[in-house]
Coordinates of C-alpha atoms in Angstrom, one line a residue:
M27 CA -22.1 12.6 -9.5
A28 CA -21.4 11.9 -5.5
Q29 CA -20.8 12.8 -2.3
S30 CA -19.9 10.8 0.6
S31 CA -20.8 11.5 3.8
N32 CA -17.5 12.1 4.9
G33 CA -17.1 15.0 2.5
R34 CA -20.0 16.6 3.7
R35 CA -18.7 17.0 7.5
G36 CA -15.8 18.4 5.6
A37 CA -15.9 22.3 6.0
T38 CA -13.9 24.5 7.7
S39 CA -16.5 26.8 9.5
P40 CA -16.8 30.4 9.2
A41 CA -16.0 30.9 12.9
A42 CA -13.1 29.1 12.7
V43 CA -12.0 31.1 9.7
G44 CA -12.8 34.6 11.4
T45 CA -10.5 33.2 14.9
A46 CA -7.6 33.6 12.5
V47 CA -8.6 36.2 10.9
R48 CA -9.0 38.4 14.4
T49 CA -5.5 37.5 15.5
A50 CA -3.7 37.5 12.2
G51 CA -1.4 40.5 13.8
K52 CA -0.6 38.4 16.8
T53 CA 2.8 37.0 15.9
A54 CA 2.8 34.7 18.7
G55 CA -1.1 33.3 18.4
A56 CA -1.5 33.9 14.4
A57 CA 0.1 30.4 13.0
D58 CA -2.0 28.4 16.3
A59 CA -5.2 29.9 14.8
V60 CA -4.0 28.9 11.4
I61 CA -3.8 25.6 12.9
G62 CA -6.9 25.8 15.0
A63 CA -9.4 26.3 12.0
A64 CA -7.3 23.1 9.5
H65 CA -8.4 21.1 11.3
H66 CA -11.8 22.1 10.7
L67 CA -11.1 20.3 7.9
P68 CA -12.1 16.9 7.6
G69 CA -10.9 13.7 9.4
V70 CA -10.5 11.3 6.7
P71 CA -8.6 7.8 7.6
A72 CA -5.9 7.3 5.5
L73 CA -5.3 6.7 2.0
T74 CA -2.0 5.5 2.1
A75 CA -0.5 2.8 -0.3
R76 CA -1.6 -1.0 -0.9
L77 CA 1.3 -2.5 1.2
A78 CA 3.1 0.9 1.9
P79 CA 6.2 0.5 4.2
A80 CA 5.5 0.9 8.2
R81 CA 8.8 3.1 8.7
G82 CA 10.8 5.8 6.6
R83 CA 7.6 7.1 5.1
A84 CA 7.3 11.0 5.5
V85 CA 4.8 10.8 2.6
A86 CA 2.7 8.4 5.0
D87 CA 2.9 10.6 7.3
V88 CA 1.5 13.6 5.8
L89 CA -1.2 11.6 4.0
R90 CA -2.3 10.1 7.0
R91 CA -2.5 13.7 9.0
P92 CA -2.1 16.9 6.7
E93 CA -2.6 18.7 9.5
A94 CA 0.6 17.6 10.9
V95 CA 2.1 19.5 7.9
L96 CA 0.6 22.9 8.9
H97 CA 1.6 22.0 12.6
R98 CA 5.3 21.7 11.2
A99 CA 4.8 24.8 9.4
K100 CA 3.8 27.0 12.3
Q101 CA 7.1 26.1 13.8
L102 CA 8.6 27.5 11.1
P103 CA 9.9 31.3 12.0
T104 CA 8.4 32.9 9.0
A105 CA 5.2 31.3 9.9
A106 CA 3.7 34.4 10.9
V107 CA 4.6 36.0 8.0
M108 CA 2.9 33.3 5.7
L109 CA -0.2 33.8 7.7
R110 CA -0.2 37.5 6.8
E111 CA 0.1 37.0 3.4
A112 CA -2.9 34.8 3.3
M113 CA -4.9 36.7 5.0
A114 CA -4.3 40.2 3.8
P115 CA -5.6 40.7 0.6
L116 CA -8.9 39.3 2.3
L117 CA -9.3 41.8 4.3
T118 CA -7.7 44.9 2.4
G119 CA -8.4 43.5 -1.1
K120 CA -4.9 44.8 -2.0
V121 CA -1.9 42.5 -2.5
D122 CA 0.9 43.3 -0.9
D123 CA 3.9 41.0 -2.8
W124 CA 2.7 39.8 -6.8
R125 CA 5.1 37.4 -6.1
T126 CA 3.5 35.5 -3.6
E127 CA 0.6 35.2 -4.6
Y128 CA 1.1 34.2 -8.0
A129 CA 3.8 31.9 -6.4
Y130 CA 1.0 30.4 -4.3
T131 CA -1.4 30.0 -7.1
T132 CA 0.8 28.4 -9.8
G133 CA 2.1 26.0 -7.0
M134 CA -1.3 24.7 -6.3
Q135 CA -1.8 23.7 -9.7
A136 CA 2.3 22.6 -9.6
F137 CA 1.6 20.3 -6.4
I138 CA -1.2 19.0 -8.1
Y139 CA 0.3 18.3 -11.4
G140 CA 3.3 17.2 -9.5
F141 CA 2.1 14.7 -6.8
P142 CA 2.2 11.5 -8.4
Y143 CA 6.5 12.1 -9.0
I144 CA 6.6 13.1 -5.7
Y145 CA 4.6 9.8 -4.3
N146 CA 6.7 8.1 -6.3
A147 CA 10.2 9.2 -5.3
R148 CA 9.4 8.1 -1.8
L149 CA 7.3 4.8 -2.0
R150 CA 10.4 3.7 -4.7
H151 CA 13.4 4.9 -2.1
D152 CA 11.3 2.7 0.6
W153 CA 10.7 0.1 -1.0
V154 CA 14.6 -0.4 -2.4
T155 CA 16.1 0.6 0.2
R156 CA 14.9 0.9 3.9
P157 CA 14.7 -2.7 5.7
S158 CA 11.4 -3.9 6.6
D159 CA 9.0 -6.9 6.7
Q160 CA 9.6 -8.4 3.8
A161 CA 6.6 -11.3 4.2
V162 CA 4.3 -8.1 3.7
I163 CA 6.1 -4.9 2.7
P164 CA 8.0 -4.9 -0.6
N165 CA 11.8 -4.4 -0.7
A166 CA 13.9 -5.6 -3.7
P167 CA 16.9 -4.3 -5.6
V168 CA 15.2 -1.6 -8.7
G169 CA 15.1 -5.3 -11.6
H170 CA 13.9 -7.8 -9.2
F171 CA 10.9 -8.8 -8.2
W172 CA 9.6 -8.4 -4.0
H173 CA 7.3 -11.3 -3.4
A174 CA 4.5 -11.2 -0.9
K175 CA 4.5 -14.8 1.2
S176 CA 1.5 -14.5 2.8
L177 CA -2.0 -13.5 2.3
V178 CA -2.8 -10.0 3.9
D179 CA -4.0 -10.4 7.6
A180 CA -5.3 -8.4 10.7
T181 CA -1.5 -8.3 11.7
Y182 CA -1.0 -6.1 8.5
R183 CA -1.4 -2.5 9.7
D184 CA -0.1 -0.1 7.5
G185 CA -3.2 1.1 5.9
G186 CA -4.3 1.1 1.9
C187 CA -7.2 -1.4 2.2
P188 CA -5.1 -4.4 1.1
N189 CA -6.9 -7.1 -0.5
N190 CA -7.0 -10.3 0.8
D191 CA -7.4 -12.4 -1.9
T192 CA -4.1 -12.5 -4.1
L193 CA -0.3 -13.1 -3.3
Y194 CA 1.7 -9.2 -4.6
S195 CA 4.8 -9.7 -7.0
V196 CA 6.0 -6.3 -6.8
A197 CA 9.3 -4.9 -8.7
W198 CA 11.0 -0.7 -9.8
V199 CA 12.2 -0.9 -13.2
D200 CA 14.8 2.0 -14.8
L201 CA 14.4 1.3 -18.5
S202 CA 16.4 4.4 -19.1
R203 CA 19.2 2.3 -21.0
E204 CA 17.7 -0.7 -22.5
P205 CA 14.5 -2.3 -22.6
V206 CA 13.6 -5.7 -19.9
I207 CA 12.3 -9.2 -20.6
L208 CA 9.4 -10.1 -18.1
S209 CA 8.9 -13.4 -18.0
H210 CA 6.4 -16.3 -16.6
P211 CA 5.7 -19.2 -16.4
N212 CA 2.4 -21.3 -17.6
M213 CA -0.3 -20.0 -15.1
G214 CA -3.2 -22.6 -15.8
N215 CA -6.1 -21.0 -15.5
R216 CA -5.5 -19.5 -12.3
Y217 CA -6.1 -15.9 -12.2
F218 CA -3.1 -13.4 -12.9
T219 CA -1.9 -9.7 -14.0
F220 CA 1.0 -7.6 -14.0
E221 CA 0.0 -4.0 -14.1
L222 CA 2.6 -1.9 -15.7
M223 CA 2.9 1.7 -14.2
A224 CA 4.6 4.7 -15.5
F225 CA 6.0 6.9 -12.8
T226 CA 3.0 9.2 -13.4
S227 CA 0.9 6.7 -11.7
D228 CA -0.9 6.1 -15.4
N229 CA -1.0 2.6 -16.6
F230 CA 0.2 2.0 -20.0
D231 CA -0.2 -2.0 -20.5
Y232 CA -1.3 -5.3 -18.9
V233 CA 0.7 -8.9 -19.2
G234 CA -1.5 -11.0 -17.7
Q235 CA -4.6 -14.3 -18.1
R236 CA -7.1 -11.4 -19.7
T237 CA -4.6 -9.4 -21.5
T238 CA -1.5 -12.2 -23.1
G239 CA -3.4 -15.1 -22.0
K240 CA -2.6 -18.4 -19.7
A241 CA 0.6 -19.5 -21.8
A242 CA 4.3 -19.0 -20.7
G243 CA 5.6 -16.0 -22.1
H244 CA 8.5 -13.4 -22.2
F245 CA 7.2 -9.3 -22.7
A246 CA 9.6 -6.7 -23.4
I247 CA 9.3 -3.5 -21.5
T248 CA 10.4 -0.4 -23.6
G249 CA 11.3 2.9 -22.5
P250 CA 10.6 6.5 -24.5
G251 CA 12.0 6.3 -27.6
W252 CA 13.8 3.1 -27.9
K253 CA 13.9 1.3 -31.3
G254 CA 15.6 -1.8 -31.9
R255 CA 15.3 -5.8 -32.3
L256 CA 13.8 -8.1 -29.9
P257 CA 15.4 -11.8 -29.2
A258 CA 13.4 -14.5 -30.8
G259 CA 10.1 -15.4 -29.1
V260 CA 10.2 -11.7 -26.9
K261 CA 6.4 -10.5 -27.9
K262 CA 6.7 -6.6 -27.2
T263 CA 4.3 -4.6 -24.4
Q264 CA 2.8 -0.4 -25.4
P265 CA 6.1 1.3 -24.4
S266 CA 6.4 3.3 -21.2
P267 CA 6.3 7.0 -21.4
T268 CA 8.7 7.7 -18.6
P269 CA 12.1 5.5 -17.9
W270 CA 10.6 5.0 -14.9
I271 CA 7.6 2.2 -14.1
L272 CA 6.2 0.4 -11.7
V273 CA 5.2 -3.6 -12.0
L274 CA 2.4 -4.7 -10.0
G275 CA 1.8 -8.2 -10.2
R276 CA -1.2 -10.4 -8.3
T277 CA -1.9 -13.5 -8.1
L278 CA -5.1 -15.4 -7.2
V279 CA -4.6 -17.6 -3.6
D280 CA -7.2 -20.1 -3.7
G281 CA -6.9 -20.7 0.4
P282 CA -3.8 -21.3 2.8
D283 CA -3.4 -24.7 1.1
D284 CA -2.9 -23.1 -2.4
L285 CA 0.5 -21.0 -0.9
P286 CA 2.8 -23.2 -2.0
G287 CA 1.5 -23.9 -5.6
V288 CA 1.9 -19.9 -6.5
R289 CA 5.2 -19.4 -4.5
A290 CA 5.9 -21.6 -6.9
L291 CA 4.9 -20.2 -9.5
Q292 CA 6.7 -16.2 -8.5
Q293 CA 9.9 -18.5 -8.1
Q294 CA 9.3 -18.3 -11.9
Y295 CA 8.7 -14.8 -12.5
K296 CA 12.2 -13.1 -14.0
L297 CA 12.9 -9.5 -15.2
T298 CA 16.1 -9.6 -17.4
P299 CA 17.3 -6.7 -19.3
L300 CA 18.0 -7.0 -22.7
S301 CA 21.5 -7.3 -22.7
K302 CA 21.7 -10.1 -20.8
W303 CA 19.3 -12.1 -22.6
G304 CA 20.0 -15.6 -23.4
K305 CA 23.0 -16.0 -21.3
P306 CA 22.2 -18.5 -18.2
R307 CA 25.1 -17.0 -16.1
A308 CA 24.5 -13.6 -16.0
R309 CA 23.6 -11.9 -13.0
V310 CA 21.3 -9.1 -12.9
P311 CA 23.3 -6.3 -10.9
Q312 CA 21.6 -5.6 -7.0
R313 CA 20.9 -1.8 -7.6
R314 CA 20.1 -0.5 -4.2
A315 CA 21.3 3.4 -5.3
V316 CA 18.3 6.0 -5.7
Y317 CA 17.6 9.1 -5.2
A318 CA 16.8 9.9 -1.8
P319 CA 14.1 12.3 -1.2
P320 CA 14.8 15.2 1.7
D321 CA 12.4 14.6 4.8
P322 CA 9.9 16.9 4.9
H323 CA 10.3 17.2 8.6
Q324 CA 13.7 18.4 8.2
D325 CA 13.0 20.6 4.9
P326 CA 9.7 21.8 4.1
L327 CA 10.6 22.8 0.7
G328 CA 11.7 19.0 0.0
P329 CA 8.3 17.8 -1.5
W330 CA 9.2 20.5 -4.5
K331 CA 13.1 19.6 -4.4
S332 CA 11.9 16.0 -5.4
L333 CA 9.3 16.7 -7.6
N334 CA 12.1 18.6 -9.8
A335 CA 14.5 15.9 -8.9
M336 CA 12.0 13.4 -10.5
L337 CA 10.9 15.8 -14.3
A338 CA 14.8 15.4 -14.8
E339 CA 14.3 12.0 -14.7
N340 CA 11.1 11.1 -15.9
P341 CA 10.6 13.9 -18.8
P342 CA 7.1 14.9 -18.9
P343 CA 5.8 14.5 -22.7
A344 CA 6.5 18.0 -24.9
H345 CA 2.2 18.7 -24.9
H346 CA 3.2 19.8 -20.7
A347 CA 5.6 22.4 -22.1
L348 CA 3.2 25.8 -21.6
L349 CA 2.0 24.5 -18.4
L350 CA 6.0 23.7 -17.5
D351 CA 6.6 27.2 -19.1
Q352 CA 4.8 28.6 -16.4
F353 CA 5.9 26.5 -13.3
A354 CA 9.4 27.2 -14.1
R355 CA 9.1 30.9 -13.5
I356 CA 8.7 30.5 -9.5
G357 CA 11.3 27.0 -9.5
I358 CA 9.5 24.2 -10.2
G359 CA 11.2 22.3 -13.3
P360 CA 13.7 19.6 -14.6
R361 CA 17.0 20.9 -13.3
L362 CA 15.8 23.5 -11.1
D363 CA 16.6 24.9 -8.3
V364 CA 13.8 25.8 -5.9
E365 CA 16.0 27.2 -2.9
A366 CA 17.4 30.1 -5.6
Q367 CA 13.6 32.0 -5.5
P368 CA 13.1 34.7 -3.3
E369 CA 12.1 34.0 -0.1
A370 CA 8.5 34.9 -0.6
V371 CA 8.4 32.4 -3.3
R372 CA 9.7 29.7 -1.4
R373 CA 7.1 30.6 1.8
A374 CA 4.4 30.6 -1.2
L375 CA 5.3 26.9 -2.6
I376 CA 5.5 25.3 1.3
R377 CA 1.8 27.1 1.7
A378 CA 0.9 25.3 -1.4
A379 CA 2.4 22.2 -0.4
A380 CA 0.6 22.2 3.0
I381 CA -2.9 23.4 1.4
G382 CA -2.2 20.7 -1.4
M383 CA -2.0 17.8 0.5
P384 CA -5.7 17.8 2.8
L385 CA -7.3 19.5 -1.2
L386 CA -6.0 16.1 -2.3
R387 CA -7.8 14.0 -0.1
Q388 CA -11.1 15.9 0.4
Q389 CA -11.4 15.7 -3.3
F390 CA -11.3 11.7 -3.5
L391 CA -13.9 11.4 -0.1
S392 CA -16.3 14.2 -1.8
G393 CA -16.7 11.3 -4.3
D394 CA -17.4 13.8 -6.5
W395 CA -14.9 11.1 -9.4
A396 CA -17.4 8.3 -8.9
T397 CA -21.1 7.5 -10.0
V398 CA -23.3 6.3 -6.7
I399 CA -26.4 3.8 -6.9
N400 CA -27.7 2.0 -4.2
G401 CA -24.5 3.5 -1.7
W402 CA -21.5 1.8 -4.4
R403 CA -18.7 4.3 -5.8
Y404 CA -18.7 3.3 -9.4
P405 CA -15.1 4.7 -11.1
P406 CA -14.9 6.3 -13.8
A407 CA -14.3 4.6 -17.6
E408 CA -11.0 6.5 -17.5
E409 CA -9.7 5.4 -14.0
G410 CA -5.9 4.4 -14.2
R411 CA -5.4 6.5 -17.1
F412 CA -6.1 9.8 -16.9
G413 CA -3.5 11.2 -18.3
D414 CA -4.0 14.8 -18.6
D415 CA -6.5 15.2 -16.0
F416 CA -4.3 16.1 -13.1
L417 CA -6.5 16.7 -10.2
R418 CA -8.0 13.1 -10.3
R419 CA -4.8 11.4 -11.9
A420 CA -3.2 12.7 -8.4
A421 CA -6.6 12.4 -5.6
D422 CA -7.9 9.6 -7.2
Q423 CA -5.5 7.5 -8.7
S424 CA -1.9 8.1 -7.4
L425 CA -3.0 9.5 -3.4
A426 CA -6.5 6.8 -3.3
G427 CA -3.8 3.4 -3.6
I428 CA -0.3 4.3 -5.9
S429 CA -2.3 3.6 -9.3
A430 CA -5.1 2.2 -9.9
N431 CA -6.7 -0.7 -12.7
D432 CA -7.9 -0.4 -15.6
P433 CA -11.5 -1.2 -15.2
A434 CA -11.4 -3.5 -18.1
E435 CA -9.5 -5.5 -15.5
A436 CA -10.5 -5.1 -12.7
V437 CA -13.4 -2.7 -10.7
Y438 CA -13.5 -2.0 -6.8
L439 CA -16.7 -0.6 -5.7
V440 CA -16.2 1.6 -2.4
N441 CA -19.3 1.4 0.0
F442 CA -19.5 3.7 3.4
D443 CA -23.5 4.1 4.0
D444 CA -26.0 1.8 3.7
A445 CA -29.3 1.0 1.4
S446 CA -30.7 4.2 3.1
G447 CA -28.1 6.6 2.8
R448 CA -26.8 6.3 6.0
K449 CA -23.1 5.2 7.6
L450 CA -22.6 2.3 8.0
A451 CA -22.1 1.6 12.0
P452 CA -20.2 0.1 14.7
K453 CA -22.0 -3.1 16.5
S454 CA -25.0 -2.6 14.3
R455 CA -26.0 -5.4 12.2
Y456 CA -26.5 -5.8 8.1
R457 CA -27.3 -7.9 5.3
L458 CA -26.5 -8.0 1.5
H459 CA -28.8 -10.1 -0.4
L460 CA -27.9 -11.0 -3.9
A461 CA -30.1 -12.9 -5.9
G462 CA -29.2 -15.1 -8.6
R463 CA -29.3 -13.0 -11.3
E464 CA -27.7 -10.2 -9.7
L465 CA -24.6 -11.8 -8.5
P466 CA -21.6 -9.7 -9.5
P467 CA -20.9 -10.6 -13.4
V468 CA -17.0 -11.4 -13.9
D469 CA -15.3 -13.6 -15.5
A470 CA -12.4 -14.2 -13.3
F471 CA -13.8 -13.5 -9.1
W472 CA -15.5 -10.9 -7.1
S473 CA -15.0 -10.5 -3.5
L474 CA -16.3 -8.3 -0.4
T475 CA -13.7 -6.8 2.3
A476 CA -14.4 -4.8 5.1
Y477 CA -12.4 -2.7 6.9
T478 CA -11.8 0.1 9.1
E479 CA -12.5 3.7 8.7
E480 CA -10.2 5.4 10.3
D481 CA -7.2 4.0 9.2
M482 CA -7.7 1.3 6.5
N483 CA -6.9 -1.7 7.9
L484 CA -8.5 -4.7 7.8
I485 CA -10.7 -6.0 10.9
P486 CA -9.3 -8.3 13.7
N487 CA -11.6 -10.6 14.6
A488 CA -11.3 -14.3 16.2
A489 CA -12.6 -16.0 13.5
R490 CA -9.7 -14.6 11.0
R491 CA -12.3 -13.7 8.6
F492 CA -11.8 -11.4 5.7
S493 CA -13.3 -11.5 3.0
V494 CA -16.3 -13.4 2.1
G495 CA -16.5 -14.0 -2.4
D496 CA -17.6 -16.3 -5.0
R497 CA -14.2 -18.7 -3.7
A498 CA -15.3 -19.1 -0.3
P499 CA -15.7 -22.3 1.5
G500 CA -19.0 -23.3 3.0
L501 CA -20.5 -20.7 0.7
R502 CA -24.1 -20.8 1.6
R503 CA -26.3 -20.3 -1.5
E504 CA -30.1 -20.4 -2.2
P505 CA -32.3 -22.1 -4.4
D506 CA -32.1 -19.5 -7.4
G507 CA -27.9 -19.8 -7.3
G508 CA -28.2 -16.3 -4.8
L509 CA -27.1 -15.8 -1.7
T510 CA -27.1 -13.4 1.5
I511 CA -23.9 -12.0 3.6
Y512 CA -24.2 -11.3 6.6
L513 CA -22.1 -8.0 8.3
Q514 CA -22.0 -8.1 11.8
P515 CA -19.2 -8.3 14.8
K516 CA -20.7 -11.5 16.3
S517 CA -21.4 -14.8 14.4
P518 CA -24.7 -14.8 12.6
G519 CA -25.0 -18.6 13.9
S520 CA -22.7 -21.4 12.6
A521 CA -25.4 -22.6 9.4
S522 CA -24.6 -18.7 8.2
E523 CA -21.4 -18.8 9.0
P524 CA -19.8 -19.4 5.9
N525 CA -21.4 -16.1 4.3
W526 CA -20.6 -14.4 7.3
L527 CA -18.1 -11.2 7.0
P528 CA -17.2 -10.2 10.7
T529 CA -17.0 -6.1 11.2
S530 CA -16.4 -4.0 13.5
A531 CA -18.1 -3.7 17.2
D532 CA -16.5 -0.1 18.2
R533 CA -15.0 2.0 15.3
P534 CA -16.5 3.3 11.8
W535 CA -16.1 1.2 8.9
F536 CA -16.9 0.4 5.2
V537 CA -16.8 -2.1 2.5
I538 CA -15.2 -2.7 -1.2
L539 CA -16.6 -4.9 -3.3
R540 CA -14.0 -6.2 -5.7
M541 CA -14.7 -7.7 -9.2
Y542 CA -11.9 -8.6 -11.6
R543 CA -11.9 -8.8 -15.3
P544 CA -15.6 -7.8 -14.7
H545 CA -18.1 -7.6 -17.6
R546 CA -18.8 -4.6 -19.7
A547 CA -22.0 -3.8 -17.7
V548 CA -20.1 -3.6 -14.3
V549 CA -18.0 -0.8 -16.2
Q550 CA -20.4 0.5 -17.4
A551 CA -22.5 1.3 -14.3
R552 CA -25.7 -1.5 -16.0
W553 CA -25.8 -3.8 -13.5
K554 CA -26.0 -2.1 -10.4
C555 CA -25.1 -4.0 -6.6
P556 CA -27.7 -4.5 -4.4
G557 CA -27.9 -1.9 -1.2
I558 CA -26.6 -2.8 2.0
V559 CA -30.0 -3.2 4.7
K560 CA -29.7 -2.3 8.1
V561 CA -31.4 -5.6 10.2
S562 CA -33.8 -4.2 12.8

């Protein structure tokens, strides 16, 4: 299993912990000592969602800087008490209040279990209600598509490793009252997909080139337990396990000249409630009212209140009942009031949320979820549908990017290191050579994109080149059909520029190799991408 160089940097030093212990009894400095120790946690880049809004994103702030949660906790009047409760059992071997420790340990499990609910509550509210730059940031009423108008470039600075190959079409949909019918026109030979994600971040089905074909079609998306008859010509997808879902559409764009054609297709994507089907003049309501999560800057119990509300909106499956019974004992569950818990329990839950976020971040960046070959991280077969694997569902799926494609639809290989195992460095020059027999085996397309590590954004460059792939114009191939990609800040020369992917001259960076409709050899990690070689 993998461990990235990022993960190896991360352990809190014994000296930092010792400082916190020695100062635990000093009210004025106690919380500062904990914050000091927390700053020794891995300094890692943002793992915000693709296309995440720049404003109104308290959750995004937490993802970018989890230590900010601890800093806010320091400002609480109970900070010194929380520190003493955390440290005393280590120093004395005794537990003064069993409720505190039980609430903390159970709360950690509840946070891991509930993170997708907490995250999606904020994301849904922002994408439905917050004003935004609608060219690149989703904003649309419930049950309506938002369509990206242009490919993402380096002017987009909201993180999340956006792709430079497709236009997104995004919609939050409520299936609690009735099914909604997704319609699209004939797509010809163009790659397209609509990923259907439950509120838990797990995928439950796809509509698109791979699964349903290129012909125009109508597809009914149903909620849990729905039974009824569908109109003629409407096909049923797999039912959603939750009433609320996110539709993530992607439509391939072959360069700027292709944008008008893609926009014309997007305008034909429709979401129609079943009750309005066959009624050309019927209008879908412009609903903007959704649950508004408390701002964790103002209410440190806000994440738990959001979780309780979302569990009521999106009831978990019956086989989770035993786990939810444990959570209910500390006020976590549908229609429960966390404020009604004893003060010791509330303090423990604040601590659990503060520690839970960096825990999830470190788990993802450790690479333990991946199989590493030549520096490339291959995802597990379960990605996109981790289900009851709550840790990986939270860290490697929800936190890492809202959702994750099923490997059969797309595989993203992330790489922070060169072939010798050293970090990809600013200013340095690298090459990725793909012989004809080593080209990514796909049925759709592949592309390689570079990002700055700190903020997960595309790298600004004068040439405005942000990806290289099998569709790149003028790509220079070798006699065997292979090619060499040049990864460096400056041009490798006019003859090689079609194969050039600009990298950062002054900031750490990494790459993602995206493969859409990959062959089974990719999914099973039998196709081994060559390593990135540093040029001396």
